[in-house]
mmCIF file with all atom_site columns, C-alpha atoms and ligand atoms in Angstrom:
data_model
loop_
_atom_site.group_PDB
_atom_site.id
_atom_site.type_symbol
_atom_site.label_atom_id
_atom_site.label_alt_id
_atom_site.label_comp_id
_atom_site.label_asym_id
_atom_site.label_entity_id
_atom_site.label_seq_id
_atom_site.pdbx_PDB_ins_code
_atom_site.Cartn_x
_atom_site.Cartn_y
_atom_site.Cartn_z
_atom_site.occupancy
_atom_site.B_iso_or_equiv
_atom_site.pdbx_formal_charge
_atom_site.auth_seq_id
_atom_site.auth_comp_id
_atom_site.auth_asym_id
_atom_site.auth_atom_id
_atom_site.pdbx_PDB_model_num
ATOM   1   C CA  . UNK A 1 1   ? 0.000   0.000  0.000   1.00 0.00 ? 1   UNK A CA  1
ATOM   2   C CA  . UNK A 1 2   ? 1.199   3.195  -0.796  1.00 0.00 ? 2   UNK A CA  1
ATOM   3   C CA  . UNK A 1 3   ? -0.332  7.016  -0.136  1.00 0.00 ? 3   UNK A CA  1
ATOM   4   C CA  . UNK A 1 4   ? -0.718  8.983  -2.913  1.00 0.00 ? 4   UNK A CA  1
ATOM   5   C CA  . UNK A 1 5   ? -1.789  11.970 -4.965  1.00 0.00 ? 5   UNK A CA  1
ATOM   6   C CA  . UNK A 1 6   ? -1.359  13.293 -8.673  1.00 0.00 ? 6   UNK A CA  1
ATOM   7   C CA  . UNK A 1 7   ? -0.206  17.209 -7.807  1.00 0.00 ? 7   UNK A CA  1
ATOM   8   C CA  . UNK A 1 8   ? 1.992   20.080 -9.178  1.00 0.00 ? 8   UNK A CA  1
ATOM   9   C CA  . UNK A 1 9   ? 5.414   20.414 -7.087  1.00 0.00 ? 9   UNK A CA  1
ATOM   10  C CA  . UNK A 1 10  ? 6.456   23.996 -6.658  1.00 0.00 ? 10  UNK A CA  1
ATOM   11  C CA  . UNK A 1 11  ? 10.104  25.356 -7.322  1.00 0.00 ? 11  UNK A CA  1
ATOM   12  C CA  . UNK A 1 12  ? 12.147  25.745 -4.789  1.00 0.00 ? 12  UNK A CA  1
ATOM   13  C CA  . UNK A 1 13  ? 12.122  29.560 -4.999  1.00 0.00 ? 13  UNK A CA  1
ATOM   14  C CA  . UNK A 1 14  ? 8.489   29.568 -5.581  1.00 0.00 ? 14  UNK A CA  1
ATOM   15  C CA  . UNK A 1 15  ? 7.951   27.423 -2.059  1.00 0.00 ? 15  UNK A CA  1
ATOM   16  C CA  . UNK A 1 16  ? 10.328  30.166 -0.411  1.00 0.00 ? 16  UNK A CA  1
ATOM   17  C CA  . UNK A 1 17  ? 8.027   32.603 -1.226  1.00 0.00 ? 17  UNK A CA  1
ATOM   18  C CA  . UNK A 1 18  ? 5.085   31.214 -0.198  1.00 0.00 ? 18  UNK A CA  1
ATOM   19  C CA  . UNK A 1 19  ? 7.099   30.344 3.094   1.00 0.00 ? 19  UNK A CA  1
ATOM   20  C CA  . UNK A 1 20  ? 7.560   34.306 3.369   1.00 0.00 ? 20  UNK A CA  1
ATOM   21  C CA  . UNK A 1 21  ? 3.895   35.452 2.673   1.00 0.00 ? 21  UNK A CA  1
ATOM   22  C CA  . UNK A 1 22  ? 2.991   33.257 4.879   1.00 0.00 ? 22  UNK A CA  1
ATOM   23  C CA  . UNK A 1 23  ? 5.420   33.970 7.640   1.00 0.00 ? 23  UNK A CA  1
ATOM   24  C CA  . UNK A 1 24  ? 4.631   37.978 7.285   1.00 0.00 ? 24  UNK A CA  1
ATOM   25  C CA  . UNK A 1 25  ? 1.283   38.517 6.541   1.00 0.00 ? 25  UNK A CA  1
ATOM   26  C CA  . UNK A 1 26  ? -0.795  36.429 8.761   1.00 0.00 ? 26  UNK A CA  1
ATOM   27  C CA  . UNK A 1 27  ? 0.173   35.387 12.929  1.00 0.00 ? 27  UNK A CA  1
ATOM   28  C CA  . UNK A 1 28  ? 1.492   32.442 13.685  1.00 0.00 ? 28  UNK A CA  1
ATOM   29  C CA  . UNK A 1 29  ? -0.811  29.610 13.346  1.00 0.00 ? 29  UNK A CA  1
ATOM   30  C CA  . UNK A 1 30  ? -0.205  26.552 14.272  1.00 0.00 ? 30  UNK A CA  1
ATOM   31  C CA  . UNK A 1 31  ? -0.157  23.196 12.183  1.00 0.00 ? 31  UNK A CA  1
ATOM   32  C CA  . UNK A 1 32  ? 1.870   24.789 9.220   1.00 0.00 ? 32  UNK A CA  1
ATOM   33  C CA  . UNK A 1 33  ? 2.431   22.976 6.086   1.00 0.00 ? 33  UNK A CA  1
ATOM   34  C CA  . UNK A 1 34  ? 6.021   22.447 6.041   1.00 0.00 ? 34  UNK A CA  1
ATOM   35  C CA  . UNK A 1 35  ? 7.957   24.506 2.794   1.00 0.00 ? 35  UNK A CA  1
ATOM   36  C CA  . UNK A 1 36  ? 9.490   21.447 1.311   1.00 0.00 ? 36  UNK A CA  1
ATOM   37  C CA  . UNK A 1 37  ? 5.477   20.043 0.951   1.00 0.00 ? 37  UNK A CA  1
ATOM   38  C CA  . UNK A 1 38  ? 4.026   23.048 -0.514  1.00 0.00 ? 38  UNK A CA  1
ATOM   39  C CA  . UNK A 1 39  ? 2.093   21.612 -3.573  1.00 0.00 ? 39  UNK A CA  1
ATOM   40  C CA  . UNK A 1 40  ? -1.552  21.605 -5.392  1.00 0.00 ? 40  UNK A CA  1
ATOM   41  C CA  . UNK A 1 41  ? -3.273  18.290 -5.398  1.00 0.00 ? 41  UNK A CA  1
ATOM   42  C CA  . UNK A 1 42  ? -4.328  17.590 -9.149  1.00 0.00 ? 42  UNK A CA  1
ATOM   43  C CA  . UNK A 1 43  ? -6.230  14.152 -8.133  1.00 0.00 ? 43  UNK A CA  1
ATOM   44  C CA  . UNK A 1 44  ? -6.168  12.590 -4.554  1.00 0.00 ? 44  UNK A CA  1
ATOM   45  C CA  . UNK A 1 45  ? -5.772  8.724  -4.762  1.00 0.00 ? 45  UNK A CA  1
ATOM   46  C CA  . UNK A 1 46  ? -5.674  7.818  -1.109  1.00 0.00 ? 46  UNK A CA  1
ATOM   47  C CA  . UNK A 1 47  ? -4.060  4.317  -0.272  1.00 0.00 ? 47  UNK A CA  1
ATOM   48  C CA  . UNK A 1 48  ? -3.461  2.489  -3.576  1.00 0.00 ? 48  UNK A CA  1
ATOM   49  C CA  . UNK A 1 49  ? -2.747  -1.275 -2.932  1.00 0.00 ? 49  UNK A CA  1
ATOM   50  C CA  . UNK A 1 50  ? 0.389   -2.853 -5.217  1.00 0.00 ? 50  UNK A CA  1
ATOM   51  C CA  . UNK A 1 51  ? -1.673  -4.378 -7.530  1.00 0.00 ? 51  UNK A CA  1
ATOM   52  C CA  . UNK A 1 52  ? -3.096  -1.097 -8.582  1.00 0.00 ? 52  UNK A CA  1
ATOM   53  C CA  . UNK A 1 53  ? 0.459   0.794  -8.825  1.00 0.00 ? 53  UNK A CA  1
ATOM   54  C CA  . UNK A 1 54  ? 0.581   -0.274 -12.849 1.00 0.00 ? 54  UNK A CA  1
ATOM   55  C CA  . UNK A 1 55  ? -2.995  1.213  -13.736 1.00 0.00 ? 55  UNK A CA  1
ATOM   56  C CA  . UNK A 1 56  ? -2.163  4.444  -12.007 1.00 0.00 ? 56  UNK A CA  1
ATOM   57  C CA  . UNK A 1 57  ? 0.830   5.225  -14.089 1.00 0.00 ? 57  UNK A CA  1
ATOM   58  C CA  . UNK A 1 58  ? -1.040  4.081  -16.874 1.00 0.00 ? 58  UNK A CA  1
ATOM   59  C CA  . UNK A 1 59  ? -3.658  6.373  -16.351 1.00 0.00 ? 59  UNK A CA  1
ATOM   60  C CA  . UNK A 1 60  ? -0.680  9.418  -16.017 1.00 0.00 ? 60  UNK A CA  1
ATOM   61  C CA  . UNK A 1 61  ? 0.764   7.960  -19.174 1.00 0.00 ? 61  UNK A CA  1
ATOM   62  C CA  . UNK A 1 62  ? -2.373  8.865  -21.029 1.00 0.00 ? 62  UNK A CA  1
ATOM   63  C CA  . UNK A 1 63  ? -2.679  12.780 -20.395 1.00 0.00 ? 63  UNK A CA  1
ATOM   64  C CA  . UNK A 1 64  ? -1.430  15.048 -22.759 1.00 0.00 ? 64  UNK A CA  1
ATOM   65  C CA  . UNK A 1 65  ? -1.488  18.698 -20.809 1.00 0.00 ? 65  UNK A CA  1
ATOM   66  C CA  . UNK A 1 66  ? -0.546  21.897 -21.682 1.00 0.00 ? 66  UNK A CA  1
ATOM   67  C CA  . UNK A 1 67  ? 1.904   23.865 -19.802 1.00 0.00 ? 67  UNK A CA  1
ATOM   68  C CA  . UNK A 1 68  ? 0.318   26.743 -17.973 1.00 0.00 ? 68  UNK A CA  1
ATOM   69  C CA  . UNK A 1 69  ? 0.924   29.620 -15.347 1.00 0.00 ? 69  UNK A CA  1
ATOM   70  C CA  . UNK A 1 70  ? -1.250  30.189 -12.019 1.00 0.00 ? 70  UNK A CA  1
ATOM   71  C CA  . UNK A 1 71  ? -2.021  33.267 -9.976  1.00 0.00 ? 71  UNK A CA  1
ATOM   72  C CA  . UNK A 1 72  ? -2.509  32.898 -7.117  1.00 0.00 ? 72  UNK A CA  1
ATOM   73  C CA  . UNK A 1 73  ? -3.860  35.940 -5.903  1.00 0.00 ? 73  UNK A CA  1
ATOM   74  C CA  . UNK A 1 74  ? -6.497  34.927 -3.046  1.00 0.00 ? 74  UNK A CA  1
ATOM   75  C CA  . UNK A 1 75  ? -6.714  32.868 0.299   1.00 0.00 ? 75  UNK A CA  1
ATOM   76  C CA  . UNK A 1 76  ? -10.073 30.565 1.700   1.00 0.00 ? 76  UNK A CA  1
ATOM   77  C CA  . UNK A 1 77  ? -10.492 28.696 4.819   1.00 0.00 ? 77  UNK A CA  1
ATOM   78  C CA  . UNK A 1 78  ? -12.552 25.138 4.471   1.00 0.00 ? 78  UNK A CA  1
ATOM   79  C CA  . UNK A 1 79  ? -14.081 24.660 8.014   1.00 0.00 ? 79  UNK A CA  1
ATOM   80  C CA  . UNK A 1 80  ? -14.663 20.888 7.499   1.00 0.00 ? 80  UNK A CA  1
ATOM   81  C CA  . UNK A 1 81  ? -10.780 19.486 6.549   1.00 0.00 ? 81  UNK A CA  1
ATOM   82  C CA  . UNK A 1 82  ? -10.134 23.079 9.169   1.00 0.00 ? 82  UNK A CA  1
ATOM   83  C CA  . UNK A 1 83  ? -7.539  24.045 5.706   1.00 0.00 ? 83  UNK A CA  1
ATOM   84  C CA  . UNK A 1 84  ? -6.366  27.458 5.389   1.00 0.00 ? 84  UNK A CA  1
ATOM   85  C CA  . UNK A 1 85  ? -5.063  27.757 1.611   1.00 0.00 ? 85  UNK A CA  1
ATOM   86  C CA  . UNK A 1 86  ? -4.164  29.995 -1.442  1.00 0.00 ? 86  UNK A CA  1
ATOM   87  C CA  . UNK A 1 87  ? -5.193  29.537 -4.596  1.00 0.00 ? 87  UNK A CA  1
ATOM   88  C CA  . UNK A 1 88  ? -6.020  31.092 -8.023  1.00 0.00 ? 88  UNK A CA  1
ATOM   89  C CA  . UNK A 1 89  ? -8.910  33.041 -8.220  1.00 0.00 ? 89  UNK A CA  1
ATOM   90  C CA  . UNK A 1 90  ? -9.207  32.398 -11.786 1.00 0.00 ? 90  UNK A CA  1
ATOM   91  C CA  . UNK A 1 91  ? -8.436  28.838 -13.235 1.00 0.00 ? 91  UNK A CA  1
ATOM   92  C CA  . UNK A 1 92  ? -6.661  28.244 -16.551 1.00 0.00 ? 92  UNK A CA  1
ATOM   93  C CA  . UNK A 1 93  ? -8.342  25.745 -19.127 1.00 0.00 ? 93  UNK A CA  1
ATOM   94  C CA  . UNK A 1 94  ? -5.120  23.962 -18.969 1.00 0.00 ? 94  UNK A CA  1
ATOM   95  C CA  . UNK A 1 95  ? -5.025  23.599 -15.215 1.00 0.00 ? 95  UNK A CA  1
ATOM   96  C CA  . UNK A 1 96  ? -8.884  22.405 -15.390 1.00 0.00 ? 96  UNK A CA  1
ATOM   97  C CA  . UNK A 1 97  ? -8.332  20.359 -18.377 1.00 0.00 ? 97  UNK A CA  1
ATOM   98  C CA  . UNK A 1 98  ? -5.505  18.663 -16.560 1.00 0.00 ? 98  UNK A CA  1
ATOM   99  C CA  . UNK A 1 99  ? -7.390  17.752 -13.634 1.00 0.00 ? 99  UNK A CA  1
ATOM   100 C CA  . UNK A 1 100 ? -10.281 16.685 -15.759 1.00 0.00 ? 100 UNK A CA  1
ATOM   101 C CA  . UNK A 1 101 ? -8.028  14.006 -18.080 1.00 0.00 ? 101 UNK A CA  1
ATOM   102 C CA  . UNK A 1 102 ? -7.019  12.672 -15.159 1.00 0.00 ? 102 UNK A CA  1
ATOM   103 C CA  . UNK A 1 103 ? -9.383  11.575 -13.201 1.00 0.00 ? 103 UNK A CA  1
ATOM   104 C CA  . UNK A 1 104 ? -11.691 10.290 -16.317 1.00 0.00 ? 104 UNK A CA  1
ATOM   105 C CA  . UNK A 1 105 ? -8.305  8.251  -17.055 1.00 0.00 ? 105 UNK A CA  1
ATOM   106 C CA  . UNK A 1 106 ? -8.068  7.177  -13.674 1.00 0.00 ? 106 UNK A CA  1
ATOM   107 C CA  . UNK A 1 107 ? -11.558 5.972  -13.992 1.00 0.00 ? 107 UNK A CA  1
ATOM   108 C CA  . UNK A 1 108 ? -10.858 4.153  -17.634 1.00 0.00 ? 108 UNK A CA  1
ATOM   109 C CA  . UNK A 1 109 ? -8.054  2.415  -15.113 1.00 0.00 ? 109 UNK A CA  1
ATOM   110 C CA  . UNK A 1 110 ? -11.310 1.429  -13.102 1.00 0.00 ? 110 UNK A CA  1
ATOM   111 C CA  . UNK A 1 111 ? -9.380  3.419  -10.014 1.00 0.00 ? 111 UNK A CA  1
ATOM   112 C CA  . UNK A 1 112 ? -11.746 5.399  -7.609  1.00 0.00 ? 112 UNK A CA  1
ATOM   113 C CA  . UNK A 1 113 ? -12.128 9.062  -8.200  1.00 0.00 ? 113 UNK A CA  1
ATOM   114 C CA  . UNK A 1 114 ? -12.474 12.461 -6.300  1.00 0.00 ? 114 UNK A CA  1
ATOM   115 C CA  . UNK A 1 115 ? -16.002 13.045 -6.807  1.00 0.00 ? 115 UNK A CA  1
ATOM   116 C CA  . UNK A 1 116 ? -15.370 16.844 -5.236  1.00 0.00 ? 116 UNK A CA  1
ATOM   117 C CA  . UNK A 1 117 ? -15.834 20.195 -7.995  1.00 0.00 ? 117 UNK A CA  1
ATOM   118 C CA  . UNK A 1 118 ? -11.657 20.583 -8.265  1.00 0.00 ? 118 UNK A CA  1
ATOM   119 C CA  . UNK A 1 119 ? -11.137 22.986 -6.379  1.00 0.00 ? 119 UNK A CA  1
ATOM   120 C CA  . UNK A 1 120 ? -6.666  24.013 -6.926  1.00 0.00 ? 120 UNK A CA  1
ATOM   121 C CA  . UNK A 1 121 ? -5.151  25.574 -3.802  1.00 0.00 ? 121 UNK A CA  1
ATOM   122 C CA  . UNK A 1 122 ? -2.146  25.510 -1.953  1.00 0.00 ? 122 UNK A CA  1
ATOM   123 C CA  . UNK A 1 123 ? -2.922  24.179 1.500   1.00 0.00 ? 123 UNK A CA  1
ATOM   124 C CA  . UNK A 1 124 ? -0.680  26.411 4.434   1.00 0.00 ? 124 UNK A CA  1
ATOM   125 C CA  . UNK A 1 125 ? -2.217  25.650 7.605   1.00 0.00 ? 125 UNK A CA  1
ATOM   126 C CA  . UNK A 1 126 ? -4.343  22.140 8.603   1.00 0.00 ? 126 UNK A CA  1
ATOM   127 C CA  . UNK A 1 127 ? -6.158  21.674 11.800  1.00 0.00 ? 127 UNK A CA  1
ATOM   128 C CA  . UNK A 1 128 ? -6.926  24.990 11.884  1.00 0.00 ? 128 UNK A CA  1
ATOM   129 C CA  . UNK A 1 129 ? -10.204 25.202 14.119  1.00 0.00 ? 129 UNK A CA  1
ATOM   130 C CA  . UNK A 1 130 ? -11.275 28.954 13.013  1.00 0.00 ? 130 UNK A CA  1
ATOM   131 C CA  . UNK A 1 131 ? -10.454 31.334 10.032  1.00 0.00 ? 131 UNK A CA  1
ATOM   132 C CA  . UNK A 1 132 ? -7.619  33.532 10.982  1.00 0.00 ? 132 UNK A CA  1
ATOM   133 C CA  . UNK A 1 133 ? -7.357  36.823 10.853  1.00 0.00 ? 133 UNK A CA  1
ATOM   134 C CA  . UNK A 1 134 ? -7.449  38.300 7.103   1.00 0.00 ? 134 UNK A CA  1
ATOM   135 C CA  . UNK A 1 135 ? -3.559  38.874 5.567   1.00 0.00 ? 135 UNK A CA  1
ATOM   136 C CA  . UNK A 1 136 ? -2.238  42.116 5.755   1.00 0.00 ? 136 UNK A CA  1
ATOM   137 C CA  . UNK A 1 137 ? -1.962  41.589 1.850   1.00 0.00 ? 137 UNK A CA  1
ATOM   138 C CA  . UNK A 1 138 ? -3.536  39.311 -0.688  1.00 0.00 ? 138 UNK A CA  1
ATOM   139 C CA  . UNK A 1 139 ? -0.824  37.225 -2.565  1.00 0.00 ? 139 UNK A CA  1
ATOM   140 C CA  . UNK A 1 140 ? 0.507   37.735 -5.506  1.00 0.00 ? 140 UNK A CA  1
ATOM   141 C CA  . UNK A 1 141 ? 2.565   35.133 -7.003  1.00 0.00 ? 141 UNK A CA  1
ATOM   142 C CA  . UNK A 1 142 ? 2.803   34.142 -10.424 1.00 0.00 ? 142 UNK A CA  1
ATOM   143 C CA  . UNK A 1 143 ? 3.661   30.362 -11.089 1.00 0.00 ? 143 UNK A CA  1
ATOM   144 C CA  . UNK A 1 144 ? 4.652   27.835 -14.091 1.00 0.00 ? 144 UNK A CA  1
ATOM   145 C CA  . UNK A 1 145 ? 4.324   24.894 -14.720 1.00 0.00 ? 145 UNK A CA  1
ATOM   146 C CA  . UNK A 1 146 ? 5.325   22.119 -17.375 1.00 0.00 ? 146 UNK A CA  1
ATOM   147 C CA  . UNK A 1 147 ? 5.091   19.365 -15.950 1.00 0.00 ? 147 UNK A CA  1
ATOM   148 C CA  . UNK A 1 148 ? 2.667   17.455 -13.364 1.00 0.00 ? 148 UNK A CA  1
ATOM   149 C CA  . UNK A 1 149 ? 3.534   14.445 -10.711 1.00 0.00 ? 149 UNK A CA  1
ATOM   150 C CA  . UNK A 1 150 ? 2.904   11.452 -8.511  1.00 0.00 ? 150 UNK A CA  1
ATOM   151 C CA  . UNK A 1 151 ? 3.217   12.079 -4.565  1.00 0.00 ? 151 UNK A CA  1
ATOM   152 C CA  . UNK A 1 152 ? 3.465   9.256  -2.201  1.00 0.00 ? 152 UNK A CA  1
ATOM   153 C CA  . UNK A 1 153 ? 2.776   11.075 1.009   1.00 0.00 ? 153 UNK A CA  1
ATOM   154 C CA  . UNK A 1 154 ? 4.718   8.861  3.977   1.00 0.00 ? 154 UNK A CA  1
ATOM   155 C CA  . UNK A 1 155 ? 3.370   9.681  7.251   1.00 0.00 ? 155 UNK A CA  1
ATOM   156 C CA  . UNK A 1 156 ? 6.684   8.881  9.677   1.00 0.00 ? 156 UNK A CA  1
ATOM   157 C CA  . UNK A 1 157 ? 7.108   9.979  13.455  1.00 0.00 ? 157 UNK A CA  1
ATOM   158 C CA  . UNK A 1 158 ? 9.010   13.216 12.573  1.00 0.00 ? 158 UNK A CA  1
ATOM   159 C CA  . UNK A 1 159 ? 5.676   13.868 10.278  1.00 0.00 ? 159 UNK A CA  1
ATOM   160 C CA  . UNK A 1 160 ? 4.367   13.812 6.864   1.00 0.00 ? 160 UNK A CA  1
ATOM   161 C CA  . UNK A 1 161 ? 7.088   13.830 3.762   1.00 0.00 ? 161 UNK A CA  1
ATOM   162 C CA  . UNK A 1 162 ? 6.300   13.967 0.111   1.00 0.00 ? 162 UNK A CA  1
ATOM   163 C CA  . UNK A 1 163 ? 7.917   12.317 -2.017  1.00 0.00 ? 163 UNK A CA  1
ATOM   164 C CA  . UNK A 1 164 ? 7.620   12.574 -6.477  1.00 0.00 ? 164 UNK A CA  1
ATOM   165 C CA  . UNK A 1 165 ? 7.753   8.909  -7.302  1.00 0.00 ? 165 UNK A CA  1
ATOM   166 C CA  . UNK A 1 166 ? 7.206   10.188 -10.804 1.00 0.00 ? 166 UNK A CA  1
ATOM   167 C CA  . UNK A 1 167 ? 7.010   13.464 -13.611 1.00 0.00 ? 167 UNK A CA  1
ATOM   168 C CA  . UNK A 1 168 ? 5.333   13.718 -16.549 1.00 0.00 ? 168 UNK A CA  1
ATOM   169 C CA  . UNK A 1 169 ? 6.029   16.802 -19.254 1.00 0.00 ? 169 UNK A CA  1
ATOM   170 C CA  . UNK A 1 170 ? 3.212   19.201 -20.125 1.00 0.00 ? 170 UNK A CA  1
ATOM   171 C CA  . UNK A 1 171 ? 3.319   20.146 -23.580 1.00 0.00 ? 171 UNK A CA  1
ATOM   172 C CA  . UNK A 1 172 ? 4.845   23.708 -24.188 1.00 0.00 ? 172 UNK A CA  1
HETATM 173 P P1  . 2AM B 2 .   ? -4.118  19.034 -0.051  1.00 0.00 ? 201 2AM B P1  1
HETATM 174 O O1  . 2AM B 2 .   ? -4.748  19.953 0.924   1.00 0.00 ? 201 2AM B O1  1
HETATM 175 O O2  . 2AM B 2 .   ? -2.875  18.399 0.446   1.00 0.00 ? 201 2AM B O2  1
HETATM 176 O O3  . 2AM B 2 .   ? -3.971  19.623 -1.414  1.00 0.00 ? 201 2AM B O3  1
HETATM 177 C C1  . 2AM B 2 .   ? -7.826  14.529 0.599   1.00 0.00 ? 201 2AM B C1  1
HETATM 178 O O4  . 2AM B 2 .   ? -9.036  15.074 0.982   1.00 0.00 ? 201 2AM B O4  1
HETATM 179 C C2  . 2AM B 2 .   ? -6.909  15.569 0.004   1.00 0.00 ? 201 2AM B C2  1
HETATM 180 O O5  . 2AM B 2 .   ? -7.438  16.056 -1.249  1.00 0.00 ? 201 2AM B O5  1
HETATM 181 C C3  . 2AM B 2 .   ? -6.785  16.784 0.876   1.00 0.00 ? 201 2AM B C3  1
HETATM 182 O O6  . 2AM B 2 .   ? -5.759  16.588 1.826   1.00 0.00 ? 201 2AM B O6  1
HETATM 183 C C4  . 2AM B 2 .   ? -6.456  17.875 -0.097  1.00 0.00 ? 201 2AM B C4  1
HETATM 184 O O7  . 2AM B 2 .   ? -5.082  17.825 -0.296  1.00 0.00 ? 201 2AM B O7  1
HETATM 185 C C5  . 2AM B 2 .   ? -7.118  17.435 -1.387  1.00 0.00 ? 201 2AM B C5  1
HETATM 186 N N1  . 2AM B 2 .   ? -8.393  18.132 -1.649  1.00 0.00 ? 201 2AM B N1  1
HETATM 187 C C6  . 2AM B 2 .   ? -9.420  18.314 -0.813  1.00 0.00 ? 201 2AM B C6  1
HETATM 188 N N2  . 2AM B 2 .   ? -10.448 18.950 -1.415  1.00 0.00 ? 201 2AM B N2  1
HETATM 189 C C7  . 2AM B 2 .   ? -10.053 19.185 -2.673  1.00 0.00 ? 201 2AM B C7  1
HETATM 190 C C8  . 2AM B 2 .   ? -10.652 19.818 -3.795  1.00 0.00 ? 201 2AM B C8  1
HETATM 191 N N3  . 2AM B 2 .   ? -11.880 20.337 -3.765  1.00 0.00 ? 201 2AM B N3  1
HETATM 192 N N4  . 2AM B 2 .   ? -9.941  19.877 -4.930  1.00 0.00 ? 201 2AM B N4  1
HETATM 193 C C9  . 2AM B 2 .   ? -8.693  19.371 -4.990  1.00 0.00 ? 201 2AM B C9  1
HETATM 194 N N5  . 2AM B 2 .   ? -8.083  18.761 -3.982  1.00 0.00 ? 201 2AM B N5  1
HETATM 195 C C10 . 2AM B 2 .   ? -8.739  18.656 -2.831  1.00 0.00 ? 201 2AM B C10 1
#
């Protein structure tokens, strides 16, 4: 069994800057997502036994995506999951598109999918029990991407790591 997720890793410099935002224009909070695992979920697969490890790259193998940039220029809080994120507050065909060929190939696989609208954001903060404060400022952050990935997500007793088992080009 392995945990995983289809997602979009971040550059480096790209996490950093989240990292600041975050760090300057909102107080601390606690549970924060740590830098290194900033990333937006594309299609959450949960635990995925062996026998189902072939289908799922299968199913990546099949999507042909454009590349695409993302602003992310606004913040939410979901009060369920208790997620504080950022996110785009316009989404690009591509990124939609993307998310879309994925799960209906994930499906063709015969592999459960998210049944949720997709919703892209960057999560910052879990276990958050109420919606902090409102940032001092909005973010602004422009991001690219060419390319999309598979997680596994390895929970350990030092905490959660990601991990990109695998990376697949987005047409340019
Ligand atoms: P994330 O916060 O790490 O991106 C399982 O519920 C996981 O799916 C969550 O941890 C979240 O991952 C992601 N998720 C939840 N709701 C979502 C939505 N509407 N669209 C896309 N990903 C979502």
């Amino acid at each position: 069994m392995m945990r995983m997720f289809f997602g979009l890793d971040l550059a480096g410099a790209d996490k950093l800057a989240i990292d600041t935002w975050r760090n300057k224009m909102l107080p601390p909070l606690t549970q924060p997502v740590s830098t290194t695992n900033l990333h937006i979920t594309l299609a959450f697969l949960g635990e995925v036994p062996s026998s189902h490890y072939e289908s799922v790259f299968m199913a990546a193998r099949q999507v042909c995506g454009q590349a695409f940039d993302l602003h992310i220029n606004q913040t939410g809080y979901w009060s369920k999951p208790k997620v504080y994120w950022i996110g785009p507050a316009s989404i690009p065909d591509e990124l939609l598109d993307l998310a879309r060929q994925l799960r209906s190939q994930l499906a063709y696989q015969g592999l459960p999918t998210d049944p949720r609208p997709y919703q892209p954001h960057i999560s910052l903060f879990r276990k958050l029990r109420e919606n902090p404060p409102a940032p001092l400022c909005e973010p602004d952050m422009r991001l690219s991407f060419k390319s999309f990935c598979l997680f596994e997500s390895h929970s350990s007793s030092s905490g959660v790591n990601y991990r990109v088992l695998e990376q697949w080009p987005l047409a340019v």
